[in-house]
GROMACS .gro file of C-alpha atoms in nm:
model
  423
    1MET     CA    1   0.000   0.000   0.000
    2PRO     CA    2   0.157   0.334  -0.097
    3THR     CA    3   0.248   0.577   0.180
    4PRO     CA    4  -0.001   0.868   0.178
    5LEU     CA    5   0.130   1.215   0.113
    6PRO     CA    6   0.159   1.451   0.411
    7PRO     CA    7  -0.126   1.701   0.426
    8SER     CA    8  -0.081   2.064   0.338
    9ALA     CA    9  -0.172   2.336   0.587
   10PRO     CA   10  -0.545   2.415   0.598
   11ALA     CA   11  -0.641   2.688   0.354
   12GLY     CA   12  -0.703   3.028   0.506
   13VAL     CA   13  -0.531   2.969   0.839
   14ILE     CA   14  -0.172   3.042   0.751
   15PRO     CA   15  -0.088   3.289   1.031
   16LEU     CA   16  -0.102   3.636   0.881
   17PRO     CA   17   0.226   3.768   1.027
   18ALA     CA   18   0.425   3.466   0.917
   19ALA     CA   19   0.267   3.448   0.572
   20ASP     CA   20   0.342   3.815   0.509
   21LEU     CA   21   0.690   3.823   0.658
   22LEU     CA   22   0.821   3.498   0.512
   23THR     CA   23   0.775   3.651   0.166
   24HIS     CA   24   0.883   4.001   0.272
   25ASP     CA   25   1.182   4.142   0.084
   26PRO     CA   26   1.451   4.201   0.353
   27SER     CA   27   1.582   4.501   0.158
   28SER     CA   28   1.244   4.675   0.153
   29PRO     CA   29   1.101   4.891   0.433
   30LEU     CA   30   0.933   4.733   0.732
   31ALA     CA   31   0.575   4.622   0.681
   32ASP     CA   32   0.263   4.794   0.814
   33PRO     CA   33   0.250   4.731   1.191
   34HIS     CA   34  -0.131   4.765   1.196
   35ARG     CA   35  -0.156   4.438   1.000
   36LEU     CA   36   0.115   4.249   1.180
   37VAL     CA   37   0.135   4.358   1.544
   38GLY     CA   38  -0.124   4.160   1.736
   39ASP     CA   39  -0.211   3.809   1.851
   40ASP     CA   40  -0.543   3.755   1.670
   41TRP     CA   41  -0.382   3.471   1.478
   42LEU     CA   42  -0.306   3.266   1.792
   43THR     CA   43  -0.640   3.094   1.866
   44PRO     CA   44  -0.727   2.997   1.505
   45THR     CA   45  -0.372   2.874   1.455
   46VAL     CA   46  -0.381   2.654   1.766
   47ASP     CA   47  -0.716   2.517   1.646
   48ALA     CA   48  -0.564   2.441   1.304
   49VAL     CA   49  -0.265   2.268   1.467
   50LEU     CA   50  -0.494   2.050   1.678
   51ARG     CA   51  -0.688   1.950   1.365
   52LEU     CA   52  -0.365   1.857   1.190
   53LEU     CA   53  -0.259   1.650   1.491
   54ASP     CA   54  -0.592   1.467   1.484
   55GLN     CA   55  -0.550   1.372   1.118
   56ALA     CA   56  -0.175   1.308   1.131
   57ASP     CA   57  -0.060   0.985   0.969
   58PRO     CA   58   0.268   0.876   1.136
   59ARG     CA   59   0.372   0.679   0.826
   60ALA     CA   60   0.360   0.990   0.611
   61LEU     CA   61   0.494   1.242   0.864
   62ALA     CA   62   0.757   1.058   1.068
   63ALA     CA   63   1.019   1.063   0.790
   64GLY     CA   64   1.003   1.443   0.784
   65SER     CA   65   1.009   1.471   1.165
   66HIS     CA   66   1.323   1.481   1.377
   67THR     CA   67   1.456   1.465   1.728
   68GLY     CA   68   1.775   1.630   1.846
   69PRO     CA   69   1.947   1.813   2.130
   70GLY     CA   70   1.689   2.014   2.321
   71HIS     CA   71   1.376   1.946   2.117
   72THR     CA   72   1.164   1.731   1.888
   73LEU     CA   73   1.046   1.868   1.554
   74LEU     CA   74   0.714   1.723   1.432
   75LEU     CA   75   0.616   1.769   1.068
   76LEU     CA   76   0.246   1.864   1.051
   77ALA     CA   77   0.203   1.983   0.693
   78ALA     CA   78   0.424   1.964   0.388
   79PRO     CA   79   0.507   2.273   0.181
   80ARG     CA   80   0.268   2.305  -0.111
   81ASP     CA   81   0.159   2.569  -0.363
   82GLY     CA   82   0.408   2.821  -0.228
   83HIS     CA   83   0.299   2.777   0.134
   84PRO     CA   84   0.565   2.685   0.392
   85ALA     CA   85   0.587   2.357   0.579
   86TRP     CA   86   0.438   2.350   0.930
   87TYR     CA   87   0.646   2.195   1.208
   88LEU     CA   88   0.575   2.176   1.579
   89ARG     CA   89   0.881   2.237   1.795
   90LEU     CA   90   0.862   2.059   2.133
   91PRO     CA   91   1.148   2.159   2.368
   92ASP     CA   92   1.245   1.897   2.626
   93GLY     CA   93   1.438   2.116   2.869
   94THR     CA   94   1.782   1.978   2.780
   95ALA     CA   95   2.073   2.186   2.658
   96ALA     CA   96   2.088   2.307   2.298
   97ALA     CA   97   2.353   2.493   2.100
   98PRO     CA   98   2.347   2.806   1.881
   99ARG     CA   99   2.258   2.730   1.520
  100PRO     CA  100   2.272   2.932   1.195
  101THR     CA  101   1.941   2.984   1.015
  102GLY     CA  102   1.957   2.838   0.667
  103ARG     CA  103   1.653   3.020   0.532
  104THR     CA  104   1.419   3.280   0.678
  105THR     CA  105   1.201   3.096   0.929
  106ALA     CA  106   0.901   3.202   1.136
  107VAL     CA  107   0.880   3.077   1.495
  108LEU     CA  108   0.541   3.135   1.659
  109PRO     CA  109   0.510   3.043   2.029
  110LEU     CA  110   0.177   2.867   2.090
  111ALA     CA  111   0.222   2.768   2.455
  112GLY     CA  112   0.483   2.833   2.724
  113THR     CA  113   0.791   3.053   2.718
  114LEU     CA  114   1.066   3.066   2.457
  115HIS     CA  115   1.404   3.232   2.515
  116LEU     CA  116   1.602   3.359   2.215
  117ALA     CA  117   1.969   3.460   2.203
  118LEU     CA  118   2.140   3.615   1.898
  119TYR     CA  119   2.515   3.591   1.835
  120ARG     CA  120   2.723   3.784   1.582
  121ASP     CA  121   2.995   3.525   1.527
  122GLN     CA  122   3.181   3.229   1.673
  123ASP     CA  123   3.371   3.455   1.916
  124ASP     CA  124   3.039   3.553   2.074
  125ILE     CA  125   2.948   3.186   2.106
  126ASP     CA  126   3.286   3.091   2.254
  127ARG     CA  127   3.264   3.374   2.507
  128GLN     CA  128   2.896   3.296   2.578
  129SER     CA  129   2.829   3.660   2.498
  130PRO     CA  130   2.497   3.704   2.312
  131GLN     CA  131   2.423   4.051   2.176
  132TYR     CA  132   2.042   4.024   2.189
  133LEU     CA  133   1.818   3.838   2.432
  134ARG     CA  134   1.443   3.804   2.390
  135THR     CA  135   1.177   3.630   2.596
  136LEU     CA  136   0.879   3.528   2.384
  137HIS     CA  137   0.532   3.433   2.507
  138PRO     CA  138   0.236   3.286   2.312
  139GLY     CA  139   0.119   3.519   2.037
  140GLN     CA  140   0.452   3.697   1.987
  141LEU     CA  141   0.598   3.636   1.643
  142CYS     CA  142   0.968   3.578   1.586
  143LEU     CA  143   1.117   3.577   1.238
  144LEU     CA  144   1.473   3.441   1.205
  145HIS     CA  145   1.637   3.582   0.893
  146ALA     CA  146   1.872   3.370   0.685
  147GLY     CA  147   2.225   3.369   0.824
  148ALA     CA  148   2.130   3.465   1.180
  149THR     CA  149   2.298   3.250   1.447
  150THR     CA  150   2.056   3.198   1.734
  151LEU     CA  151   1.993   2.980   2.036
  152LEU     CA  152   1.631   2.886   2.110
  153ALA     CA  153   1.563   2.756   2.461
  154GLY     CA  154   1.201   2.666   2.527
  155ALA     CA  155   1.044   2.579   2.858
  156PRO     CA  156   0.971   2.204   2.892
  157ASP     CA  157   0.596   2.270   2.863
  158SER     CA  158   0.624   2.496   2.559
  159VAL     CA  159   0.524   2.451   2.195
  160GLN     CA  160   0.629   2.658   1.895
  161LEU     CA  161   0.496   2.649   1.541
  162VAL     CA  162   0.784   2.669   1.292
  163LEU     CA  163   0.709   2.776   0.934
  164THR     CA  164   0.980   2.732   0.676
  165HIS     CA  165   1.028   2.647   0.309
  166LEU     CA  166   1.351   2.459   0.384
  167PRO     CA  167   1.370   2.111   0.546
  168PRO     CA  168   1.593   2.092   0.858
  169THR     CA  169   1.958   2.024   0.775
  170ASP     CA  170   2.105   2.016   1.127
  171PRO     CA  171   2.344   1.714   1.138
  172ASP     CA  172   2.254   1.652   1.504
  173LEU     CA  173   1.889   1.583   1.416
  174LEU     CA  174   1.775   1.221   1.383
  175PRO     CA  175   1.461   1.103   1.200
  176LEU     CA  176   1.167   1.026   1.423
  177SER     CA  177   1.030   0.675   1.387
  178ALA     CA  178   0.669   0.609   1.293
  179ALA     CA  179   0.630   0.437   1.632
  180ASP     CA  180   0.750   0.747   1.821
  181TYR     CA  181   0.541   1.000   1.627
  182PRO     CA  182   0.209   0.929   1.807
  183ALA     CA  183   0.365   0.977   2.153
  184ALA     CA  184   0.517   1.311   2.046
  185ALA     CA  185   0.183   1.418   1.897
  186THR     CA  186   0.010   1.331   2.224
  187THR     CA  187   0.263   1.544   2.413
  188ALA     CA  188   0.202   1.835   2.177
  189ARG     CA  189  -0.177   1.805   2.212
  190TYR     CA  190  -0.150   1.798   2.593
  191ARG     CA  191   0.071   2.108   2.603
  192LEU     CA  192  -0.162   2.298   2.370
  193THR     CA  193  -0.479   2.212   2.564
  194ALA     CA  194  -0.352   2.218   2.923
  195PRO     CA  195  -0.493   2.503   3.135
  196ARG     CA  196  -0.281   2.812   3.094
  197ARG     CA  197  -0.082   2.913   3.397
  198ASP     CA  198  -0.081   3.266   3.526
  199ASP     CA  199   0.188   3.494   3.386
  200ASP     CA  200   0.522   3.347   3.489
  201ARG     CA  201   0.729   3.662   3.449
  202PRO     CA  202   0.961   3.718   3.747
  203GLY     CA  203   0.858   3.949   4.030
  204GLY     CA  204   1.179   4.151   4.005
  205ALA     CA  205   1.334   4.418   4.224
  206LEU     CA  206   1.218   4.766   4.306
  207PRO     CA  207   1.438   5.040   4.153
  208GLU     CA  208   1.621   5.095   4.482
  209ASP     CA  209   1.706   4.723   4.498
  210ILE     CA  210   1.853   4.682   4.148
  211PRO     CA  211   2.216   4.566   4.184
  212ASP     CA  212   2.523   4.746   4.055
  213LEU     CA  213   2.518   4.703   3.675
  214ARG     CA  214   2.851   4.868   3.602
  215GLY     CA  215   3.049   4.612   3.405
  216ALA     CA  216   2.749   4.380   3.380
  217ASP     CA  217   2.725   4.161   3.071
  218LEU     CA  218   2.406   4.138   2.866
  219PRO     CA  219   2.264   3.831   3.047
  220ARG     CA  220   2.301   4.010   3.383
  221LEU     CA  221   2.121   4.313   3.244
  222HIS     CA  222   1.851   4.093   3.091
  223ALA     CA  223   1.797   3.932   3.430
  224GLN     CA  224   1.671   4.270   3.554
  225ALA     CA  225   1.374   4.262   3.315
  226GLY     CA  226   1.180   4.143   3.618
  227ALA     CA  227   1.222   4.488   3.772
  228LEU     CA  228   1.042   4.641   3.474
  229HIS     CA  229   0.764   4.380   3.491
  230ARG     CA  230   0.720   4.456   3.861
  231LEU     CA  231   0.709   4.829   3.799
  232ALA     CA  232   0.457   4.782   3.517
  233ALA     CA  233   0.234   4.580   3.751
  234ASP     CA  234   0.255   4.834   4.036
  235ARG     CA  235   0.032   5.106   3.889
  236ALA     CA  236   0.052   5.324   4.200
  237LEU     CA  237   0.432   5.330   4.198
  238LEU     CA  238   0.449   5.372   3.819
  239SER     CA  239   0.203   5.663   3.833
  240TYR     CA  240   0.390   5.828   4.120
  241LEU     CA  241   0.733   5.803   3.955
  242THR     CA  242   0.592   5.925   3.623
  243THR     CA  243   0.398   6.225   3.748
  244THR     CA  244   0.671   6.347   3.983
  245THR     CA  245   0.941   6.389   3.717
  246VAL     CA  246   0.857   6.760   3.704
  247LEU     CA  247   0.911   6.785   4.082
  248ALA     CA  248   1.243   6.599   4.107
  249PRO     CA  249   1.529   6.822   3.978
  250GLU     CA  250   1.769   6.546   3.870
  251ARG     CA  251   1.500   6.343   3.695
  252TYR     CA  252   1.349   6.661   3.548
  253GLU     CA  253   1.681   6.760   3.387
  254ALA     CA  254   1.739   6.408   3.255
  255SER     CA  255   1.394   6.378   3.093
  256ARG     CA  256   1.426   6.463   2.723
  257THR     CA  257   1.254   6.495   2.391
  258THR     CA  258   1.458   6.356   2.101
  259LEU     CA  259   1.424   6.289   1.729
  260LEU     CA  260   1.286   5.946   1.818
  261GLU     CA  261   1.067   5.987   2.126
  262ASP     CA  262   1.002   6.158   2.460
  263ARG     CA  263   1.166   6.008   2.767
  264LEU     CA  264   1.062   6.056   3.130
  265VAL     CA  265   1.329   5.942   3.376
  266LEU     CA  266   1.170   5.745   3.660
  267ALA     CA  267   1.484   5.636   3.846
  268ALA     CA  268   1.859   5.676   3.806
  269ALA     CA  269   2.160   5.558   4.003
  270ASP     CA  270   2.495   5.664   3.860
  271ASP     CA  271   2.674   5.478   4.139
  272ARG     CA  272   2.508   5.155   4.019
  273GLY     CA  273   2.523   5.230   3.646
  274PHE     CA  274   2.158   5.232   3.542
  275GLU     CA  275   1.860   5.449   3.453
  276ILE     CA  276   1.492   5.358   3.418
  277SER     CA  277   1.283   5.568   3.183
  278LEU     CA  278   0.931   5.567   3.045
  279ASN     CA  279   0.960   5.622   2.669
  280THR     CA  280   0.648   5.747   2.494
  281ARG     CA  281   0.516   5.978   2.222
  282HIS     CA  282   0.735   5.796   1.973
  283HIS     CA  283   0.778   5.938   1.625
  284PRO     CA  284   0.696   5.639   1.401
  285ALA     CA  285   0.870   5.766   1.087
  286THR     CA  286   1.203   5.825   1.261
  287GLN     CA  287   1.185   5.496   1.449
  288ARG     CA  288   1.192   5.320   1.110
  289VAL     CA  289   1.541   5.461   1.042
  290PRO     CA  290   1.798   5.196   1.147
  291HIS     CA  291   1.991   5.312   1.454
  292ASN     CA  292   2.184   5.184   1.751
  293HIS     CA  293   2.167   5.295   2.114
  294ALA     CA  294   2.460   5.420   2.317
  295HIS     CA  295   2.372   5.194   2.611
  296PRO     CA  296   2.285   4.828   2.647
  297HIS     CA  297   1.921   4.831   2.746
  298THR     CA  298   1.627   4.618   2.849
  299VAL     CA  299   1.274   4.705   2.736
  300ARG     CA  300   0.927   4.616   2.864
  301VAL     CA  301   0.634   4.728   2.645
  302LEU     CA  302   0.347   4.895   2.834
  303ALA     CA  303   0.101   4.990   2.559
  304GLY     CA  304   0.071   4.985   2.181
  305GLY     CA  305   0.330   4.771   2.006
  306TYR     CA  306   0.567   4.756   1.713
  307LEU     CA  307   0.734   4.543   1.452
  308HIS     CA  308   1.097   4.530   1.565
  309THR     CA  309   1.393   4.430   1.347
  310VAL     CA  310   1.744   4.376   1.481
  311SER     CA  311   2.030   4.382   1.230
  312LEU     CA  312   2.395   4.280   1.231
  313ARG     CA  313   2.667   4.506   1.099
  314THR     CA  314   2.851   4.361   0.800
  315ASP     CA  315   3.131   4.621   0.780
  316GLY     CA  316   3.348   4.446   1.040
  317ARG     CA  317   3.285   4.715   1.301
  318THR     CA  318   3.093   4.712   1.628
  319ASP     CA  319   3.055   5.089   1.661
  320GLY     CA  320   3.086   5.413   1.467
  321PRO     CA  321   2.889   5.540   1.165
  322PHE     CA  322   2.717   5.301   0.925
  323THR     CA  323   2.480   5.300   0.628
  324THR     CA  324   2.197   5.067   0.532
  325ARG     CA  325   2.443   4.889   0.301
  326ASP     CA  326   2.636   4.779   0.611
  327LEU     CA  327   2.345   4.589   0.765
  328ARG     CA  328   2.199   4.238   0.744
  329ARG     CA  329   1.868   4.168   0.913
  330ALA     CA  330   1.887   3.896   1.178
  331VAL     CA  331   1.565   3.882   1.382
  332THR     CA  332   1.222   4.043   1.345
  333THR     CA  333   0.967   4.022   1.626
  334THR     CA  334   0.628   4.163   1.712
  335GLU     CA  335   0.641   4.358   2.037
  336LEU     CA  336   0.313   4.357   2.230
  337PRO     CA  337   0.226   4.484   2.580
  338GLY     CA  338   0.427   4.263   2.816
  339SER     CA  339   0.709   4.197   2.566
  340SER     CA  340   1.065   4.226   2.694
  341TYR     CA  341   1.408   4.209   2.531
  342THR     CA  342   1.767   4.321   2.590
  343LEU     CA  343   1.989   4.468   2.318
  344ALA     CA  344   2.359   4.554   2.298
  345PRO     CA  345   2.491   4.873   2.131
  346THR     CA  346   2.677   4.656   1.878
  347LEU     CA  347   2.348   4.580   1.701
  348VAL     CA  348   2.120   4.806   1.498
  349ARG     CA  349   1.743   4.825   1.542
  350GLN     CA  350   1.443   4.976   1.370
  351ALA     CA  351   1.076   4.973   1.462
  352ALA     CA  352   0.746   5.018   1.282
  353MET     CA  353   0.542   5.163   1.569
  354LEU     CA  354   0.172   5.165   1.643
  355PRO     CA  355   0.044   5.506   1.761
  356ARG     CA  356   0.049   5.571   2.136
  357THR     CA  357   0.316   5.312   2.210
  358SER     CA  358   0.480   5.339   2.554
  359LEU     CA  359   0.753   5.130   2.711
  360LEU     CA  360   0.982   5.106   3.011
  361MET     CA  361   1.356   5.102   2.943
  362LEU     CA  362   1.636   5.003   3.179
  363ARG     CA  363   1.963   5.144   3.044
  364GLY     CA  364   2.303   5.018   3.151
  365PRO     CA  365   2.626   5.223   3.147
  366HIS     CA  366   2.726   5.414   2.833
  367ALA     CA  367   2.907   5.175   2.596
  368ALA     CA  368   2.921   5.336   2.249
  369ASP     CA  369   2.812   5.637   2.049
  370ALA     CA  370   2.462   5.632   1.905
  371HIS     CA  371   2.429   5.652   1.526
  372ALA     CA  372   2.154   5.636   1.265
  373ALA     CA  373   2.205   5.503   0.912
  374ALA     CA  374   2.402   5.786   0.749
  375ASP     CA  375   2.225   5.753   0.412
  376LEU     CA  376   1.886   5.804   0.583
  377VAL     CA  377   1.975   6.081   0.829
  378PRO     CA  378   1.843   6.359   0.597
  379ALA     CA  379   1.512   6.172   0.579
  380LEU     CA  380   1.510   6.143   0.958
  381PHE     CA  381   1.537   6.521   0.997
  382ALA     CA  382   1.281   6.576   0.721
  383CYS     CA  383   1.030   6.358   0.909
  384ARG     CA  384   1.057   6.576   1.216
  385GLU     CA  385   1.068   6.906   1.026
  386SER     CA  386   0.734   6.829   0.868
  387ALA     CA  387   0.588   6.780   1.215
  388ASP     CA  388   0.767   7.058   1.402
  389SER     CA  389   0.791   7.342   1.147
  390GLU     CA  390   1.160   7.393   1.216
  391THR     CA  391   1.460   7.165   1.248
  392PRO     CA  392   1.459   7.027   1.604
  393PRO     CA  393   1.772   6.963   1.809
  394LEU     CA  394   1.880   6.603   1.849
  395SER     CA  395   1.780   6.617   2.216
  396ARG     CA  396   1.657   6.882   2.460
  397PRO     CA  397   1.493   6.889   2.803
  398LEU     CA  398   1.115   6.867   2.821
  399THR     CA  399   0.935   7.182   2.930
  400ASP     CA  400   0.690   7.187   3.221
  401ASP     CA  401   0.396   7.192   2.980
  402GLU     CA  402   0.543   6.900   2.782
  403HIS     CA  403   0.577   6.700   3.103
  404ARG     CA  404   0.211   6.757   3.183
  405THR     CA  405   0.100   6.685   2.826
  406THR     CA  406   0.288   6.357   2.844
  407TYR     CA  407   0.121   6.270   3.175
  408SER     CA  408  -0.218   6.340   3.019
  409CYS     CA  409  -0.148   6.119   2.716
  410LEU     CA  410  -0.030   5.834   2.940
  411ALA     CA  411  -0.345   5.861   3.151
  412GLU     CA  412  -0.564   5.857   2.838
  413ASP     CA  413  -0.381   5.544   2.722
  414ASP     CA  414  -0.444   5.379   3.062
  415VAL     CA  415  -0.072   5.348   3.133
  416ILE     CA  416  -0.088   5.550   3.457
  417ASP     CA  417  -0.371   5.619   3.699
  418CYS     CA  418  -0.342   5.979   3.807
  419LEU     CA  419  -0.232   6.328   3.707
  420PRO     CA  420  -0.054   6.583   3.926
  421PRO     CA  421  -0.243   6.898   4.015
  422ARG     CA  422  -0.137   7.211   3.826
  423PRO     CA  423   0.031   7.453   4.076
   0.00000   0.00000   0.00000
C-alpha cells in the first residue's frame, strides 16, 4: 500500500504575520504594523494545529520529523503551492547549541515561554556573549532571517509552530520513527490544551534594589527585566514616579525629547550604572530609520506595540557610523504589551510603531556612540521638520507643559492612573 502524502496546511489559516513576513523582501522597508502587530492569529492557529494532529498519519509524517538536542520537531504539513511547511517544535528542557538559520524561518510560540539569544559570530558563542536576548510568550511572532545565528531555549511545557520552506539540515537531528510520532503528537496536544498558567514573568526588584550594573554583561542586564515587569504591575508606583518627574530636579533635567521619542526618567543611580525611563510619544517615521543605542538596554512594552527588526553590521565594526548597506537583518519580532528584550549597542534596530506606544527602558552604562544610518539621516530630519515646522535639536529637556501633556497622554492610554495637580 503506498504511503499517503503529508497534508498541506489548511487553507485560510496560515498565520497572517508569518505568511506576510516569510515573503517580505529584507531590503524593503518594514511592513505595516497595523496588519502584523497583534495576537489575533493565535487561537485559530492553535485550532488548526490540533486538527492537523488529529489527522496526522505517522507513516507519512515521521520521515520528515526529527529529534535532536533540546527538542523534537514534528512535521504537521508539507510545503505546497508556495505555502511553507508547518512543524511543531517541542522543547524537552535539555541543553541546545546556537545554530545558523539556513533560510528565513518564522517561529510562533503557541504555549509556554521561549528564550532567544542572537550571536554575531563564533567569538560571541565561545565567550557565551549574546548581543540580543528576547523572551517570547504565546502570540509573539519571531522571524529568524537567513544567516542569523541563534539559540532557542524553550520551557519544557512549551510549543512553537515553525514555518519554513527549507527542510531541517542540522546534522545533530535524527529522524523520528513512525512508532514514536504518536507519543510526540500526544505530548504536543497535551501542552496545547492544558490550562494556561498565570503569567510566569519574574517578580523583580524595586528600583532601589537593582544591583550594581557597572560592568554587567548582557545576560546580567537581561535578568533585571523582572524589575520592569514589577514596575509595570505596580500602577501606583508607576504613576507616582511618572507624574513626579517635574518635581524631582535630577530626573526633570534628565527627561528629554529627542528625534525618536520623549523620555521621562523614573529612576537613576549613577553609582550603580543604570537608569529607568518611560519612553512614549514615539515618532513612528524616525523609528523606522535603522539606529543603535549608546547603552545596552532592556525594554518592557506597556502599551501599543511595534514590529521590531534587529540587524547585524557587516562592515566588520561594532561601533561608529554606518549606512543601510552595512546591515543584514537577523531577527524580526512583534512587540506587544508585556514583551521584553535586551539589546547591545553593537546591534542596529528599527521599529514600525503603532500610535500611542509606551515602554519602560532600563539602560546600563554608556558603551558606544549612538548613530543612525548615514544615508537616511536627511530623511530622519525631514520627518521631524514636517511635524515641528523647524529643524529640532537632536535632544533637549522637556518643558513643564510638555511633562504635563505627556502625563495626560499616558493617563488617556491607561498606562498610569493619576495626574498631578497644576500649581
